[in-house]
mmCIF file of C-alpha atoms in Angstrom:
data_model
loop_
_atom_site.group_PDB
_atom_site.id
_atom_site.type_symbol
_atom_site.label_atom_id
_atom_site.label_comp_id
_atom_site.label_asym_id
_atom_site.label_seq_id
_atom_site.Cartn_x
_atom_site.Cartn_y
_atom_site.Cartn_z
ATOM 1 C CA MET A 211 -31.425 11.340 -12.268
ATOM 2 C CA SER A 212 -29.521 9.094 -9.847
ATOM 3 C CA ASN A 213 -29.692 6.239 -12.372
ATOM 4 C CA ALA A 214 -28.058 8.446 -15.025
ATOM 5 C CA ARG A 215 -25.420 9.490 -12.490
ATOM 6 C CA GLY A 216 -24.745 5.828 -11.738
ATOM 7 C CA ARG A 217 -24.304 5.010 -15.443
ATOM 8 C CA ARG A 218 -21.981 8.008 -15.831
ATOM 9 C CA LYS A 219 -19.845 6.851 -12.879
ATOM 10 C CA SER A 220 -19.763 3.346 -14.324
ATOM 11 C CA SER A 221 -18.682 4.685 -17.726
ATOM 12 C CA ILE A 222 -15.960 6.795 -16.139
ATOM 13 C CA SER A 223 -14.775 3.811 -14.119
ATOM 14 C CA ASN A 224 -14.691 1.635 -17.236
ATOM 15 C CA PHE A 225 -12.794 4.341 -19.138
ATOM 16 C CA LYS A 226 -10.245 4.638 -16.333
ATOM 17 C CA GLY A 227 -9.825 0.864 -16.397
ATOM 18 C CA VAL A 228 -9.163 0.928 -20.146
ATOM 19 C CA LEU A 229 -6.629 3.756 -19.716
ATOM 20 C CA ARG A 230 -4.908 1.895 -16.899
ATOM 21 C CA GLY A 231 -4.687 -1.272 -18.987
ATOM 22 C CA LEU A 232 -3.260 0.713 -21.897
ATOM 23 C CA LYS A 233 -0.660 2.348 -19.660
ATOM 24 C CA GLU A 234 0.358 -1.017 -18.206
ATOM 25 C CA THR A 235 0.796 -2.401 -21.731
ATOM 26 C CA VAL A 236 2.840 0.561 -22.961
ATOM 27 C CA VAL A 237 5.038 0.863 -19.871
ATOM 28 C CA ARG A 238 5.497 -2.925 -19.583
ATOM 29 C CA TYR A 239 5.499 -3.205 -15.832
ATOM 30 C CA GLU A 240 6.950 -6.315 -14.230
ATOM 31 C CA PRO A 241 4.371 -8.686 -12.665
ATOM 32 C CA ILE A 242 5.343 -7.604 -9.131
ATOM 33 C CA GLU A 243 4.887 -3.942 -10.088
ATOM 34 C CA LEU A 244 1.416 -4.717 -11.429
ATOM 35 C CA LYS A 245 0.537 -6.424 -8.151
ATOM 36 C CA ILE A 246 1.628 -3.355 -6.208
ATOM 37 C CA ARG A 247 -0.339 -1.090 -8.544
ATOM 38 C CA ASP A 248 -3.392 -3.285 -7.948
ATOM 39 C CA ALA A 249 -2.887 -3.222 -4.173
ATOM 40 C CA THR A 250 -2.517 0.573 -4.186
ATOM 41 C CA SER A 251 -5.096 1.469 -6.837
ATOM 42 C CA ASN A 252 -7.441 4.407 -6.456
ATOM 43 C CA GLU A 253 -10.441 2.085 -6.259
ATOM 44 C CA PRO A 254 -12.377 2.612 -3.016
ATOM 45 C CA TRP A 255 -11.943 -0.981 -1.775
ATOM 46 C CA GLY A 256 -8.963 -2.606 -0.117
ATOM 47 C CA ALA A 257 -6.551 -5.100 -1.581
ATOM 48 C CA PRO A 258 -7.248 -8.812 -1.017
ATOM 49 C CA ASN A 259 -5.118 -10.454 1.677
ATOM 50 C CA THR A 260 -3.967 -13.020 -0.885
ATOM 51 C CA LEU A 261 -2.464 -10.209 -2.987
ATOM 52 C CA LEU A 262 -0.799 -8.639 0.050
ATOM 53 C CA ALA A 263 0.640 -12.041 1.003
ATOM 54 C CA GLU A 264 2.054 -12.527 -2.522
ATOM 55 C CA ILE A 265 3.752 -9.145 -2.336
ATOM 56 C CA ALA A 266 5.132 -9.947 1.129
ATOM 57 C CA ARG A 267 6.621 -13.216 -0.175
ATOM 58 C CA ALA A 268 8.222 -11.293 -3.042
ATOM 59 C CA THR A 269 10.176 -9.132 -0.551
ATOM 60 C CA HIS A 270 12.343 -12.231 0.027
ATOM 61 C CA ASP A 271 13.178 -12.538 -3.686
ATOM 62 C CA ASN A 272 16.283 -10.509 -4.546
ATOM 63 C CA PHE A 273 15.365 -10.533 -8.245
ATOM 64 C CA GLN A 274 12.007 -8.836 -7.623
ATOM 65 C CA TYR A 275 12.876 -6.764 -4.594
ATOM 66 C CA LYS A 276 14.350 -3.645 -6.236
ATOM 67 C CA LYS A 277 11.354 -3.091 -8.500
ATOM 68 C CA LEU A 278 8.972 -3.986 -5.677
ATOM 69 C CA PHE A 279 10.413 -1.439 -3.276
ATOM 70 C CA ALA A 280 10.705 1.256 -5.948
ATOM 71 C CA MET A 281 7.035 0.851 -6.915
ATOM 72 C CA VAL A 282 5.838 0.818 -3.282
ATOM 73 C CA TRP A 283 7.750 4.024 -2.612
ATOM 74 C CA LYS A 284 6.570 5.607 -5.863
ATOM 75 C CA ARG A 285 2.960 5.027 -4.794
ATOM 76 C CA PHE A 286 3.738 6.274 -1.276
ATOM 77 C CA LYS A 287 5.124 9.521 -2.719
ATOM 78 C CA HIS A 288 2.262 9.987 -5.227
ATOM 79 C CA ASP A 289 0.651 12.883 -3.382
ATOM 80 C CA GLY A 290 -1.667 13.709 -6.279
ATOM 81 C CA ILE A 291 -3.934 10.760 -5.478
ATOM 82 C CA VAL A 292 -4.675 10.391 -1.778
ATOM 83 C CA LEU A 293 -5.816 6.781 -2.151
ATOM 84 C CA HIS A 294 -2.445 5.795 -3.649
ATOM 85 C CA VAL A 295 -0.694 7.212 -0.598
ATOM 86 C CA GLN A 296 -3.176 5.735 1.862
ATOM 87 C CA LYS A 297 -3.079 2.273 0.298
ATOM 88 C CA ALA A 298 0.704 2.388 -0.051
ATOM 89 C CA MET A 299 0.896 3.022 3.689
ATOM 90 C CA ILE A 300 -1.429 0.096 4.371
ATOM 91 C CA LEU A 301 0.803 -2.060 2.171
ATOM 92 C CA ILE A 302 3.946 -0.802 3.914
ATOM 93 C CA GLU A 303 2.488 -1.683 7.310
ATOM 94 C CA TYR A 304 1.547 -5.140 6.038
ATOM 95 C CA LEU A 305 5.050 -5.660 4.623
ATOM 96 C CA LEU A 306 6.700 -4.474 7.837
ATOM 97 C CA LYS A 307 4.741 -7.177 9.648
ATOM 98 C CA ASN A 308 4.971 -9.906 7.007
ATOM 99 C CA GLY A 309 7.858 -9.065 4.675
ATOM 100 C CA SER A 310 11.616 -9.449 4.744
ATOM 101 C CA ASN A 311 14.029 -7.803 7.164
ATOM 102 C CA ARG A 312 15.515 -5.999 4.173
ATOM 103 C CA PHE A 313 12.175 -4.250 3.661
ATOM 104 C CA ILE A 314 12.216 -3.059 7.287
ATOM 105 C CA LEU A 315 15.739 -1.693 6.899
ATOM 106 C CA ASP A 316 14.872 0.109 3.671
ATOM 107 C CA VAL A 317 11.767 1.689 5.213
ATOM 108 C CA ARG A 318 13.824 2.835 8.176
ATOM 109 C CA THR A 319 16.167 4.679 5.810
ATOM 110 C CA ARG A 320 13.124 6.604 4.574
ATOM 111 C CA MET A 321 11.707 7.622 7.953
ATOM 112 C CA GLU A 322 11.894 11.303 6.989
ATOM 113 C CA ASP A 323 9.473 10.687 4.107
ATOM 114 C CA ILE A 324 7.038 9.094 6.547
ATOM 115 C CA ARG A 325 7.539 11.846 9.103
ATOM 116 C CA ASP A 326 6.842 14.397 6.357
ATOM 117 C CA LYS A 327 3.506 12.690 5.618
ATOM 118 C CA LYS A 328 2.619 12.804 9.308
ATOM 119 C CA ASP A 329 3.511 16.476 9.732
ATOM 120 C CA ASN A 330 2.849 18.126 6.368
ATOM 121 C CA TYR A 331 0.527 16.044 4.202
ATOM 122 C CA LYS A 332 -2.327 18.030 2.652
ATOM 123 C CA ALA A 333 -5.203 17.232 0.320
ATOM 124 C CA ARG A 334 -4.756 18.419 -3.245
ATOM 125 C CA GLY A 335 -8.504 18.507 -3.841
ATOM 126 C CA LYS A 336 -11.378 19.996 -1.932
ATOM 127 C CA LYS A 337 -13.476 16.825 -1.748
ATOM 128 C CA LEU A 338 -14.539 15.918 1.771
ATOM 129 C CA LYS A 339 -13.489 12.303 1.183
ATOM 130 C CA ASP A 340 -9.942 13.427 0.332
ATOM 131 C CA ILE A 341 -9.761 15.678 3.390
ATOM 132 C CA GLU A 342 -10.910 12.784 5.612
ATOM 133 C CA ARG A 343 -8.334 10.518 3.988
ATOM 134 C CA VAL A 344 -5.587 13.054 4.723
ATOM 135 C CA THR A 345 -6.368 12.635 8.415
ATOM 136 C CA GLN A 346 -6.176 8.867 7.961
ATOM 137 C CA VAL A 347 -2.839 9.207 6.119
ATOM 138 C CA LYS A 348 -1.405 11.283 8.957
ATOM 139 C CA ARG A 349 -2.577 8.738 11.537
ATOM 140 C CA LYS A 350 -1.160 5.861 9.504
ATOM 141 C CA ALA A 351 2.155 7.727 9.152
ATOM 142 C CA ALA A 352 2.313 8.114 12.930
ATOM 143 C CA ARG A 353 1.565 4.384 13.278
ATOM 144 C CA LEU A 354 4.313 3.477 10.791
ATOM 145 C CA LEU A 355 6.820 5.685 12.614
ATOM 146 C CA ARG A 356 5.929 4.029 15.904
ATOM 147 C CA LEU A 357 6.268 0.593 14.315
ATOM 148 C CA ILE A 358 9.678 1.181 12.730
ATOM 149 C CA THR A 359 11.189 2.943 15.739
ATOM 150 C CA ASP A 360 9.930 0.577 18.455
ATOM 151 C CA GLU A 361 11.803 -2.724 18.039
ATOM 152 C CA ASP A 362 9.677 -4.522 20.649
ATOM 153 C CA LEU A 363 6.416 -3.420 19.049
ATOM 154 C CA LEU A 364 7.590 -4.464 15.582
ATOM 155 C CA LEU A 365 8.768 -7.837 16.881
ATOM 156 C CA ARG A 366 5.401 -8.446 18.603
ATOM 157 C CA GLU A 367 3.493 -7.441 15.454
ATOM 158 C CA ARG A 368 5.648 -9.753 13.304
ATOM 159 C CA GLN A 369 5.079 -12.624 15.738
ATOM 160 C CA VAL A 370 1.315 -12.081 15.662
ATOM 161 C CA ALA A 371 1.402 -11.955 11.842
ATOM 162 C CA GLU A 372 3.412 -15.182 11.739
ATOM 163 C CA ARG A 373 0.933 -16.932 14.050
ATOM 164 C CA LEU A 374 -1.950 -15.783 11.841
ATOM 165 C CA ARG A 375 -0.176 -17.042 8.698
ATOM 166 C CA ASN A 376 0.473 -20.385 10.363
ATOM 167 C CA MET A 377 -3.162 -20.685 11.474
ATOM 168 C CA LYS A 378 -4.348 -19.914 7.925
ATOM 169 C CA GLN A 379 -1.966 -22.503 6.495
ATOM 170 C CA GLN A 380 -3.107 -25.125 8.988
ATOM 171 C CA SER A 381 -6.765 -24.459 8.330
ATOM 172 C CA GLY A 382 -6.133 -24.215 4.592
ATOM 173 C CA CYS A 383 -8.106 -20.986 4.261
ATOM 174 C CA GLU A 384 -7.166 -17.698 2.669
ATOM 175 C CA THR A 385 -9.428 -14.726 3.101
ATOM 176 C CA SER A 386 -9.870 -12.247 0.309
ATOM 177 C CA SER A 387 -10.603 -9.113 2.286
ATOM 178 C CA SER A 388 -7.957 -6.895 3.754
ATOM 179 C CA SER A 389 -7.728 -5.725 7.319
#
């Protein structure tokens, strides 16, 4: 029975992948939007650090920035899929630490959205995993609020992130798991 269940899950996953690919073809997302969709997918694993770093570099590109920020915020506001929200918040934290100053300013203008997640976010489904993730979303929202309101904390976090980037560049290694 568990083998049949595993095949069914695999088939559903494959079907979702086909649907996602079809949607991306029809909608014609920009490459940066596709990267953000990958980083904030509803797959149960995290985004690779290399992908997060590419997105962070793109926050410095005025040509890509508008679509980048719009897609990040779209995923952040997508309450129907808890993993989209959770992963968008992980991406936002990463970009606050590694992205442009413009990104920080734009997130600060949307503090009420983050505060709303912290105070009012609820699971749409009844699955235990979703309910647990809601708690994680609320904690992450509190962390983001602390980060964007405490200048000293944000500066320290950005300095640590810069040191880590420099160490990776010096050693020539890029890890593929996210933190």
